[in-house]
């Protein structure tokens, strides 16, 4: 693949200005090339052979680290994140929700997720305070990461659902980015889904529904409704698909593909709104043409008191346990996750957004296996760095392999990974 050509520099009042900005030196791409990447503003300005680019701005030597499009988190639960942590025991006020949501987002950013979609419960019981708190956390993170919200209601049908539907309308009017739903928990799942889709169509918003997808009849009706209204519709975690007979699962996969529905799986397990653990049959869905993304779900809450909030761990699990190639696994947490969130595509080429992740590793499989050191770029600037140091005590084996011994540090003084 040839080097990307530099974009023309922006024109100033006295003619073209010399390009300036962040320069990432000596990065490795997944095709094996060693490159320099120059960033101007929020976009990649040029990609050239290592050592060929210059800048008047700052530079960072990546020392051969693998440079990837940054991952995104399409299924977070910011309102309940970290509630299992001892420091957050006790009453959960709106300010507490805001602090936990902010801390969780920063943790996920340190792993590389420069964009998050957070599901937040709204109902006549919880009201809109948790949603307001998560939205406030998103505003405080501006410039570091992007946080969008999904308003997730309770019951929406019958007499009991009238108030829930009113709260959902208010949440969307207040600024929730996505209309959510939990049809499995409603006495009338089809009516619940119809209410969500109609509200989303009225406001021009995407849809993201929690479902276990273990009822073929219900899922068939959902796919038919989604295909008819044609909003951007995502379903997750859909673990129940793996429990169905192969022929039924295959037919449902075809129906989801025809309706252009995206499935968001949770390979790390656990979700406050899911009854069934596990992951749907990913290779079956992909072979049918279903767009499959992967998210983290619960992060140290009552549903799952452990969790790292790491998209690369999700990709690792897809590759290690579910038969996906490293490339397809990473695609599920990066390109496909970004697409379902309505974000622009990212490639390490001139003209694309500067949303990047540098990890130590010579190839993608290696990066998913041992991706401890990371540099995260969002909006054209470095927003997070993690440096891991591995040392061994003096031994003949360590000396023979020239492994780092105690007192020898991996990262250099320039802060590279």
Short mmCIF file of C-alpha atoms in Angstrom, two decimals:
data_model
loop_
_atom_site.label_atom_id
_atom_site.label_comp_id
_atom_site.label_asym_id
_atom_site.label_seq_id
_atom_site.Cartn_x
_atom_site.Cartn_y
_atom_site.Cartn_z
CA UNK A 1 0.00 0.00 0.00
CA UNK A 2 1.50 3.40 -0.95
CA UNK A 3 2.01 6.12 1.62
CA UNK A 4 -0.93 8.48 2.11
CA UNK A 5 -0.34 11.81 0.44
CA UNK A 6 -0.26 14.92 2.63
CA UNK A 7 -3.34 17.11 2.58
CA UNK A 8 -2.87 20.73 1.40
CA UNK A 9 -2.08 23.01 4.35
CA UNK A 10 -4.83 25.37 5.51
CA UNK A 11 -4.73 28.75 3.83
CA UNK A 12 -4.05 31.75 6.06
CA UNK A 13 -4.71 35.44 5.37
CA UNK A 14 -1.31 35.78 3.66
CA UNK A 15 -1.38 32.54 1.71
CA UNK A 16 -0.72 28.92 2.70
CA UNK A 17 0.64 28.26 6.16
CA UNK A 18 3.35 25.69 6.79
CA UNK A 19 1.79 22.53 8.26
CA UNK A 20 2.26 22.09 11.97
CA UNK A 21 0.86 19.78 14.62
CA UNK A 22 1.54 16.57 16.46
CA UNK A 23 3.96 14.14 14.83
CA UNK A 24 3.88 10.47 15.77
CA UNK A 25 7.23 8.99 14.81
CA UNK A 26 8.16 5.40 14.04
CA UNK A 27 4.74 3.79 14.29
CA UNK A 28 4.00 0.34 12.88
CA UNK A 29 0.84 -0.31 10.87
CA UNK A 30 -0.98 -3.63 10.73
CA UNK A 31 0.41 -4.21 7.23
CA UNK A 32 3.95 -4.08 8.66
CA UNK A 33 4.96 -0.63 7.41
CA UNK A 34 6.99 1.65 9.68
CA UNK A 35 5.59 5.16 9.33
CA UNK A 36 5.44 8.68 10.66
CA UNK A 37 1.97 10.20 11.14
CA UNK A 38 1.47 13.96 11.16
CA UNK A 39 -1.70 15.37 12.68
CA UNK A 40 -3.11 18.85 12.10
CA UNK A 41 -6.18 19.89 14.01
CA UNK A 42 -8.49 16.95 14.52
CA UNK A 43 -7.36 15.00 11.45
CA UNK A 44 -4.44 13.05 10.11
CA UNK A 45 -2.62 15.31 7.70
CA UNK A 46 -0.02 12.92 6.32
CA UNK A 47 1.32 9.40 6.64
CA UNK A 48 4.80 8.73 5.32
CA UNK A 49 7.70 6.34 5.62
CA UNK A 50 9.33 6.48 9.05
CA UNK A 51 11.76 9.40 9.23
CA UNK A 52 10.23 11.25 6.27
CA UNK A 53 7.90 13.73 8.00
CA UNK A 54 8.64 16.82 10.08
CA UNK A 55 6.57 19.24 12.14
CA UNK A 56 6.92 22.55 13.91
CA UNK A 57 4.79 21.18 16.72
CA UNK A 58 5.36 18.48 19.33
CA UNK A 59 6.38 14.96 18.45
CA UNK A 60 6.20 11.56 20.11
CA UNK A 61 8.45 8.62 19.31
CA UNK A 62 6.30 5.47 19.34
CA UNK A 63 9.36 3.19 18.96
CA UNK A 64 7.65 0.74 16.64
CA UNK A 65 4.39 0.49 18.59
CA UNK A 66 1.38 -0.68 16.61
CA UNK A 67 -0.84 2.27 15.62
CA UNK A 68 -4.55 1.49 15.31
CA UNK A 69 -7.84 3.32 14.90
CA UNK A 70 -9.02 4.00 18.43
CA UNK A 71 -11.66 1.62 19.80
CA UNK A 72 -15.05 2.78 21.07
CA UNK A 73 -17.35 1.48 23.81
CA UNK A 74 -20.88 0.94 22.42
CA UNK A 75 -22.49 -0.53 25.55
CA UNK A 76 -21.51 1.06 28.84
CA UNK A 77 -23.60 1.52 32.00
CA UNK A 78 -22.20 4.70 33.47
CA UNK A 79 -24.98 5.23 36.01
CA UNK A 80 -24.20 1.95 37.79
CA UNK A 81 -20.45 1.74 37.06
CA UNK A 82 -18.16 1.19 40.05
CA UNK A 83 -21.04 0.78 42.53
CA UNK A 84 -19.41 -2.44 43.75
CA UNK A 85 -16.24 -0.56 44.67
CA UNK A 86 -15.96 -0.04 48.47
CA UNK A 87 -15.26 3.67 48.09
CA UNK A 88 -18.67 4.12 46.47
CA UNK A 89 -20.72 2.16 49.02
CA UNK A 90 -23.79 3.86 50.42
CA UNK A 91 -26.44 6.17 48.94
CA UNK A 92 -26.00 7.02 45.28
CA UNK A 93 -26.77 10.68 44.82
CA UNK A 94 -26.74 12.50 41.48
CA UNK A 95 -23.30 13.89 42.33
CA UNK A 96 -22.11 10.36 43.11
CA UNK A 97 -23.41 9.17 39.73
CA UNK A 98 -21.57 12.02 38.00
CA UNK A 99 -18.30 11.21 39.78
CA UNK A 100 -18.52 7.48 39.06
CA UNK A 101 -19.49 8.06 35.44
CA UNK A 102 -16.53 10.39 35.01
CA UNK A 103 -14.09 7.99 36.69
CA UNK A 104 -15.35 5.06 34.62
CA UNK A 105 -15.06 7.03 31.37
CA UNK A 106 -11.49 8.04 32.20
CA UNK A 107 -10.62 4.42 32.97
CA UNK A 108 -12.05 3.35 29.61
CA UNK A 109 -10.23 6.23 27.90
CA UNK A 110 -6.92 5.06 29.37
CA UNK A 111 -7.54 1.74 27.62
CA UNK A 112 -8.15 3.50 24.31
CA UNK A 113 -11.92 4.07 24.09
CA UNK A 114 -12.23 7.67 22.88
CA UNK A 115 -16.02 7.41 22.51
CA UNK A 116 -18.62 5.79 24.77
CA UNK A 117 -22.33 5.08 24.48
CA UNK A 118 -23.83 4.78 27.96
CA UNK A 119 -27.17 3.17 28.78
CA UNK A 120 -28.88 5.06 31.62
CA UNK A 121 -32.09 3.92 33.28
CA UNK A 122 -34.97 6.43 33.39
CA UNK A 123 -38.34 5.73 34.99
CA UNK A 124 -41.02 7.18 37.21
CA UNK A 125 -38.96 5.79 40.14
CA UNK A 126 -35.44 6.96 39.23
CA UNK A 127 -36.61 10.03 37.33
CA UNK A 128 -34.13 11.84 35.11
CA UNK A 129 -31.47 12.61 37.74
CA UNK A 130 -29.12 9.74 36.72
CA UNK A 131 -29.38 10.77 33.07
CA UNK A 132 -28.67 14.40 33.93
CA UNK A 133 -25.65 13.32 35.98
CA UNK A 134 -24.19 11.19 33.17
CA UNK A 135 -24.79 13.99 30.67
CA UNK A 136 -22.96 16.38 33.00
CA UNK A 137 -20.07 13.90 33.17
CA UNK A 138 -20.00 13.87 29.38
CA UNK A 139 -19.77 17.65 29.25
CA UNK A 140 -16.89 17.65 31.74
CA UNK A 141 -15.02 15.15 29.55
CA UNK A 142 -15.19 17.34 26.44
CA UNK A 143 -11.82 17.32 24.72
CA UNK A 144 -10.84 14.04 26.38
CA UNK A 145 -13.52 11.69 25.10
CA UNK A 146 -17.03 11.66 23.68
CA UNK A 147 -19.85 10.29 25.84
CA UNK A 148 -23.36 9.82 24.44
CA UNK A 149 -26.39 8.55 26.33
CA UNK A 150 -29.14 5.98 25.80
CA UNK A 151 -32.33 6.58 27.77
CA UNK A 152 -33.46 3.13 28.98
CA UNK A 153 -37.05 3.01 30.29
CA UNK A 154 -38.98 0.43 32.26
CA UNK A 155 -42.49 -0.68 31.31
CA UNK A 156 -44.00 1.30 28.43
CA UNK A 157 -47.33 -0.44 27.79
CA UNK A 158 -50.72 -0.56 29.48
CA UNK A 159 -51.80 1.62 32.37
CA UNK A 160 -48.49 1.05 34.16
CA UNK A 161 -46.53 2.17 31.11
CA UNK A 162 -48.13 5.56 30.53
CA UNK A 163 -45.88 7.33 33.00
CA UNK A 164 -42.82 5.41 31.78
CA UNK A 165 -43.49 6.56 28.24
CA UNK A 166 -43.89 10.14 29.42
CA UNK A 167 -40.54 9.98 31.24
CA UNK A 168 -38.87 8.50 28.14
CA UNK A 169 -40.24 11.33 25.98
CA UNK A 170 -38.92 13.84 28.50
CA UNK A 171 -35.51 12.15 28.51
CA UNK A 172 -35.23 12.35 24.74
CA UNK A 173 -36.42 15.96 24.72
CA UNK A 174 -33.82 16.74 27.39
CA UNK A 175 -31.02 15.51 25.12
CA UNK A 176 -30.62 11.74 25.36
CA UNK A 177 -28.85 10.79 22.14
CA UNK A 178 -30.42 7.34 21.68
CA UNK A 179 -33.81 5.83 22.54
CA UNK A 180 -33.40 2.64 24.51
CA UNK A 181 -35.76 -0.08 25.63
CA UNK A 182 -36.10 -3.37 27.49
CA UNK A 183 -38.86 -5.30 25.72
CA UNK A 184 -38.07 -8.54 27.57
CA UNK A 185 -39.17 -6.92 30.86
CA UNK A 186 -42.45 -5.51 29.55
CA UNK A 187 -45.70 -7.52 29.72
CA UNK A 188 -46.20 -6.57 26.07
CA UNK A 189 -42.75 -6.86 24.39
CA UNK A 190 -44.09 -6.04 20.91
CA UNK A 191 -45.93 -2.98 22.19
CA UNK A 192 -42.81 -1.88 24.05
CA UNK A 193 -40.68 -2.18 20.91
CA UNK A 194 -43.27 -0.35 18.82
CA UNK A 195 -43.40 2.53 21.31
CA UNK A 196 -39.60 2.87 21.28
CA UNK A 197 -39.36 2.76 17.49
CA UNK A 198 -42.15 5.30 17.01
CA UNK A 199 -40.62 7.71 19.52
CA UNK A 200 -37.21 7.34 17.89
CA UNK A 201 -38.67 7.98 14.44
CA UNK A 202 -40.49 11.08 15.71
CA UNK A 203 -37.28 12.55 17.16
CA UNK A 204 -34.92 11.23 14.48
CA UNK A 205 -32.89 9.24 17.01
CA UNK A 206 -31.24 5.80 16.80
CA UNK A 207 -32.51 2.87 18.84
CA UNK A 208 -30.59 0.54 21.17
CA UNK A 209 -32.62 -2.26 22.78
CA UNK A 210 -31.66 -4.65 25.56
CA UNK A 211 -32.82 -8.16 24.75
CA UNK A 212 -31.65 -11.68 25.45
CA UNK A 213 -33.08 -12.74 22.05
CA UNK A 214 -34.10 -16.15 23.35
CA UNK A 215 -37.66 -16.00 21.94
CA UNK A 216 -37.68 -16.59 18.14
CA UNK A 217 -41.22 -15.26 17.65
CA UNK A 218 -40.51 -12.09 19.58
CA UNK A 219 -37.21 -11.51 17.76
CA UNK A 220 -38.86 -12.07 14.36
CA UNK A 221 -41.47 -9.41 15.14
CA UNK A 222 -38.79 -7.04 16.39
CA UNK A 223 -36.75 -7.45 13.20
CA UNK A 224 -39.86 -6.87 11.07
CA UNK A 225 -40.73 -3.66 12.94
CA UNK A 226 -37.14 -2.41 12.82
CA UNK A 227 -36.90 -3.10 9.10
CA UNK A 228 -40.16 -1.28 8.45
CA UNK A 229 -39.35 1.93 10.28
CA UNK A 230 -35.66 1.92 9.26
CA UNK A 231 -34.06 3.85 12.10
CA UNK A 232 -30.58 2.86 13.18
CA UNK A 233 -31.37 -0.10 15.41
CA UNK A 234 -29.00 -2.06 17.65
CA UNK A 235 -29.77 -5.04 19.88
CA UNK A 236 -27.76 -6.54 22.69
CA UNK A 237 -26.50 -8.64 24.34
CA UNK A 238 -28.56 -11.32 22.49
CA UNK A 239 -26.96 -14.21 24.42
CA UNK A 240 -30.16 -16.25 24.01
CA UNK A 241 -29.43 -16.75 20.32
CA UNK A 242 -26.74 -19.24 21.30
CA UNK A 243 -29.36 -21.40 23.07
CA UNK A 244 -31.59 -21.82 20.03
CA UNK A 245 -31.36 -24.73 17.57
CA UNK A 246 -28.98 -24.01 14.71
CA UNK A 247 -31.65 -23.74 12.02
CA UNK A 248 -33.75 -21.29 14.04
CA UNK A 249 -30.70 -19.18 14.90
CA UNK A 250 -29.70 -19.11 11.23
CA UNK A 251 -33.17 -17.93 10.15
CA UNK A 252 -33.14 -15.21 12.79
CA UNK A 253 -29.67 -14.11 11.70
CA UNK A 254 -30.94 -13.73 8.13
CA UNK A 255 -33.89 -11.66 9.38
CA UNK A 256 -31.64 -9.38 11.43
CA UNK A 257 -29.35 -8.90 8.44
CA UNK A 258 -32.28 -8.06 6.16
CA UNK A 259 -33.51 -5.48 8.69
CA UNK A 260 -30.00 -3.93 8.92
CA UNK A 261 -29.99 -4.48 12.70
CA UNK A 262 -26.65 -4.40 14.53
CA UNK A 263 -25.97 -6.89 17.34
CA UNK A 264 -23.83 -5.63 20.21
CA UNK A 265 -22.44 -8.55 22.20
CA UNK A 266 -20.80 -8.45 25.62
CA UNK A 267 -17.95 -11.00 25.60
CA UNK A 268 -16.85 -10.01 29.10
CA UNK A 269 -20.31 -10.99 30.40
CA UNK A 270 -22.67 -9.29 32.77
CA UNK A 271 -25.20 -6.53 32.15
CA UNK A 272 -27.74 -5.04 34.57
CA UNK A 273 -30.60 -5.59 32.10
CA UNK A 274 -29.67 -9.07 30.86
CA UNK A 275 -31.07 -12.31 32.29
CA UNK A 276 -28.75 -14.62 30.35
CA UNK A 277 -24.95 -14.57 30.41
CA UNK A 278 -22.90 -15.44 27.38
CA UNK A 279 -22.37 -14.38 23.79
CA UNK A 280 -24.49 -15.00 20.67
CA UNK A 281 -23.18 -17.19 17.81
CA UNK A 282 -20.91 -14.56 16.31
CA UNK A 283 -19.63 -16.45 13.29
CA UNK A 284 -23.19 -17.38 12.34
CA UNK A 285 -24.29 -13.75 12.59
CA UNK A 286 -21.32 -12.49 10.61
CA UNK A 287 -21.78 -15.09 7.87
CA UNK A 288 -25.41 -13.97 7.53
CA UNK A 289 -24.27 -10.39 7.04
CA UNK A 290 -25.22 -9.06 10.47
CA UNK A 291 -23.06 -6.20 11.67
CA UNK A 292 -21.55 -7.30 15.01
CA UNK A 293 -20.02 -4.94 17.55
CA UNK A 294 -18.69 -5.71 21.02
CA UNK A 295 -19.02 -3.76 24.24
CA UNK A 296 -18.07 -4.03 27.89
CA UNK A 297 -21.44 -3.87 29.64
CA UNK A 298 -21.28 -3.88 33.41
CA UNK A 299 -18.21 -2.38 35.06
CA UNK A 300 -17.83 -3.32 38.73
CA UNK A 301 -21.50 -3.14 39.66
CA UNK A 302 -24.05 -5.54 41.15
CA UNK A 303 -24.31 -7.46 37.87
CA UNK A 304 -20.55 -7.93 37.62
CA UNK A 305 -18.38 -6.77 40.54
CA UNK A 306 -15.21 -7.19 38.47
CA UNK A 307 -14.35 -5.52 35.20
CA UNK A 308 -11.66 -3.54 33.43
CA UNK A 309 -13.56 -1.42 30.95
CA UNK A 310 -11.05 -2.46 28.31
CA UNK A 311 -12.17 -2.81 24.67
CA UNK A 312 -9.02 -4.77 23.85
CA UNK A 313 -9.96 -7.34 26.46
CA UNK A 314 -13.33 -7.71 24.72
CA UNK A 315 -11.51 -8.19 21.40
CA UNK A 316 -9.14 -10.69 23.00
CA UNK A 317 -12.08 -12.75 24.26
CA UNK A 318 -13.72 -12.72 20.82
CA UNK A 319 -10.52 -14.08 19.33
CA UNK A 320 -9.60 -16.48 22.14
CA UNK A 321 -13.01 -17.96 22.91
CA UNK A 322 -15.32 -17.30 19.96
CA UNK A 323 -13.26 -18.12 16.91
CA UNK A 324 -12.89 -14.68 15.38
CA UNK A 325 -9.62 -13.64 13.79
CA UNK A 326 -7.68 -10.91 15.55
CA UNK A 327 -8.62 -8.49 12.75
CA UNK A 328 -12.35 -9.25 12.98
CA UNK A 329 -12.24 -9.14 16.78
CA UNK A 330 -10.63 -5.71 16.80
CA UNK A 331 -13.03 -4.52 14.11
CA UNK A 332 -15.92 -5.35 16.48
CA UNK A 333 -14.60 -2.91 19.10
CA UNK A 334 -13.36 -0.26 16.68
CA UNK A 335 -14.78 0.18 13.17
CA UNK A 336 -18.12 -1.54 13.80
CA UNK A 337 -18.52 -0.03 17.27
CA UNK A 338 -17.91 3.42 15.81
CA UNK A 339 -20.34 2.79 12.95
CA UNK A 340 -23.22 1.75 15.23
CA UNK A 341 -22.56 4.86 17.33
CA UNK A 342 -22.85 7.06 14.24
CA UNK A 343 -19.20 8.11 14.35
CA UNK A 344 -17.06 8.71 11.25
CA UNK A 345 -14.78 5.93 10.06
CA UNK A 346 -11.15 6.02 11.16
CA UNK A 347 -8.17 4.72 9.23
CA UNK A 348 -4.51 5.55 9.64
CA UNK A 349 -4.54 7.54 6.43
CA UNK A 350 -4.49 11.21 5.52
CA UNK A 351 -7.85 12.92 5.86
CA UNK A 352 -9.29 10.64 8.55
CA UNK A 353 -10.06 11.72 12.13
CA UNK A 354 -7.11 11.57 14.50
CA UNK A 355 -8.68 9.02 16.86
CA UNK A 356 -5.81 6.62 17.42
CA UNK A 357 -4.39 4.04 19.80
CA UNK A 358 -0.74 3.02 19.95
CA UNK A 359 -0.01 -0.28 21.69
CA UNK A 360 3.14 -2.31 22.13
CA UNK A 361 3.17 -5.25 19.73
CA UNK A 362 4.46 -6.25 16.31
CA UNK A 363 1.07 -7.39 15.02
CA UNK A 364 -2.59 -7.23 16.00
CA UNK A 365 -2.68 -10.66 17.64
CA UNK A 366 0.32 -9.72 19.76
CA UNK A 367 -1.23 -6.40 20.72
CA UNK A 368 -4.42 -8.10 21.88
CA UNK A 369 -2.35 -10.54 23.91
CA UNK A 370 0.02 -8.13 25.69
CA UNK A 371 -1.29 -4.61 25.16
CA UNK A 372 -0.19 -3.10 28.45
CA UNK A 373 1.52 0.11 27.30
CA UNK A 374 -0.75 2.47 25.38
CA UNK A 375 -0.92 5.99 23.97
CA UNK A 376 -4.37 7.37 23.21
CA UNK A 377 -5.04 10.20 20.74
CA UNK A 378 -8.41 11.95 20.66
CA UNK A 379 -9.24 15.02 18.63
CA UNK A 380 -5.68 15.22 17.39
CA UNK A 381 -3.91 15.29 20.74
CA UNK A 382 -2.53 12.79 23.22
CA UNK A 383 -5.13 12.45 25.99
CA UNK A 384 -3.89 9.38 27.90
CA UNK A 385 -0.76 7.31 28.32
CA UNK A 386 -0.11 4.06 30.13
CA UNK A 387 3.44 2.73 30.47
CA UNK A 388 4.06 -0.78 31.75
CA UNK A 389 7.49 -1.89 32.94
CA UNK A 390 8.42 -5.56 33.12
CA UNK A 391 11.54 -6.54 35.03
CA UNK A 392 13.15 -9.88 35.94
CA UNK A 393 15.57 -10.63 38.71
CA UNK A 394 19.10 -11.50 37.61
CA UNK A 395 19.29 -15.02 36.23
CA UNK A 396 21.08 -16.91 33.51
CA UNK A 397 17.81 -17.28 31.57
CA UNK A 398 17.11 -13.53 31.65
CA UNK A 399 20.69 -12.76 30.62
CA UNK A 400 20.62 -15.25 27.74
CA UNK A 401 17.44 -13.69 26.31
CA UNK A 402 18.54 -10.13 27.13
CA UNK A 403 15.34 -9.61 29.12
CA UNK A 404 14.96 -6.42 31.20
CA UNK A 405 16.34 -6.94 34.69
CA UNK A 406 15.59 -5.05 37.87
CA UNK A 407 16.77 -1.48 37.59
CA UNK A 408 16.33 -1.39 33.79
CA UNK A 409 13.26 0.54 32.65
CA UNK A 410 11.41 -0.08 29.38
CA UNK A 411 9.92 3.34 28.62
CA UNK A 412 12.31 6.06 27.54
CA UNK A 413 12.49 9.62 28.88
CA UNK A 414 10.34 10.88 25.97
CA UNK A 415 7.33 9.01 27.35
CA UNK A 416 6.96 6.58 24.48
CA UNK A 417 5.06 3.34 25.07
#
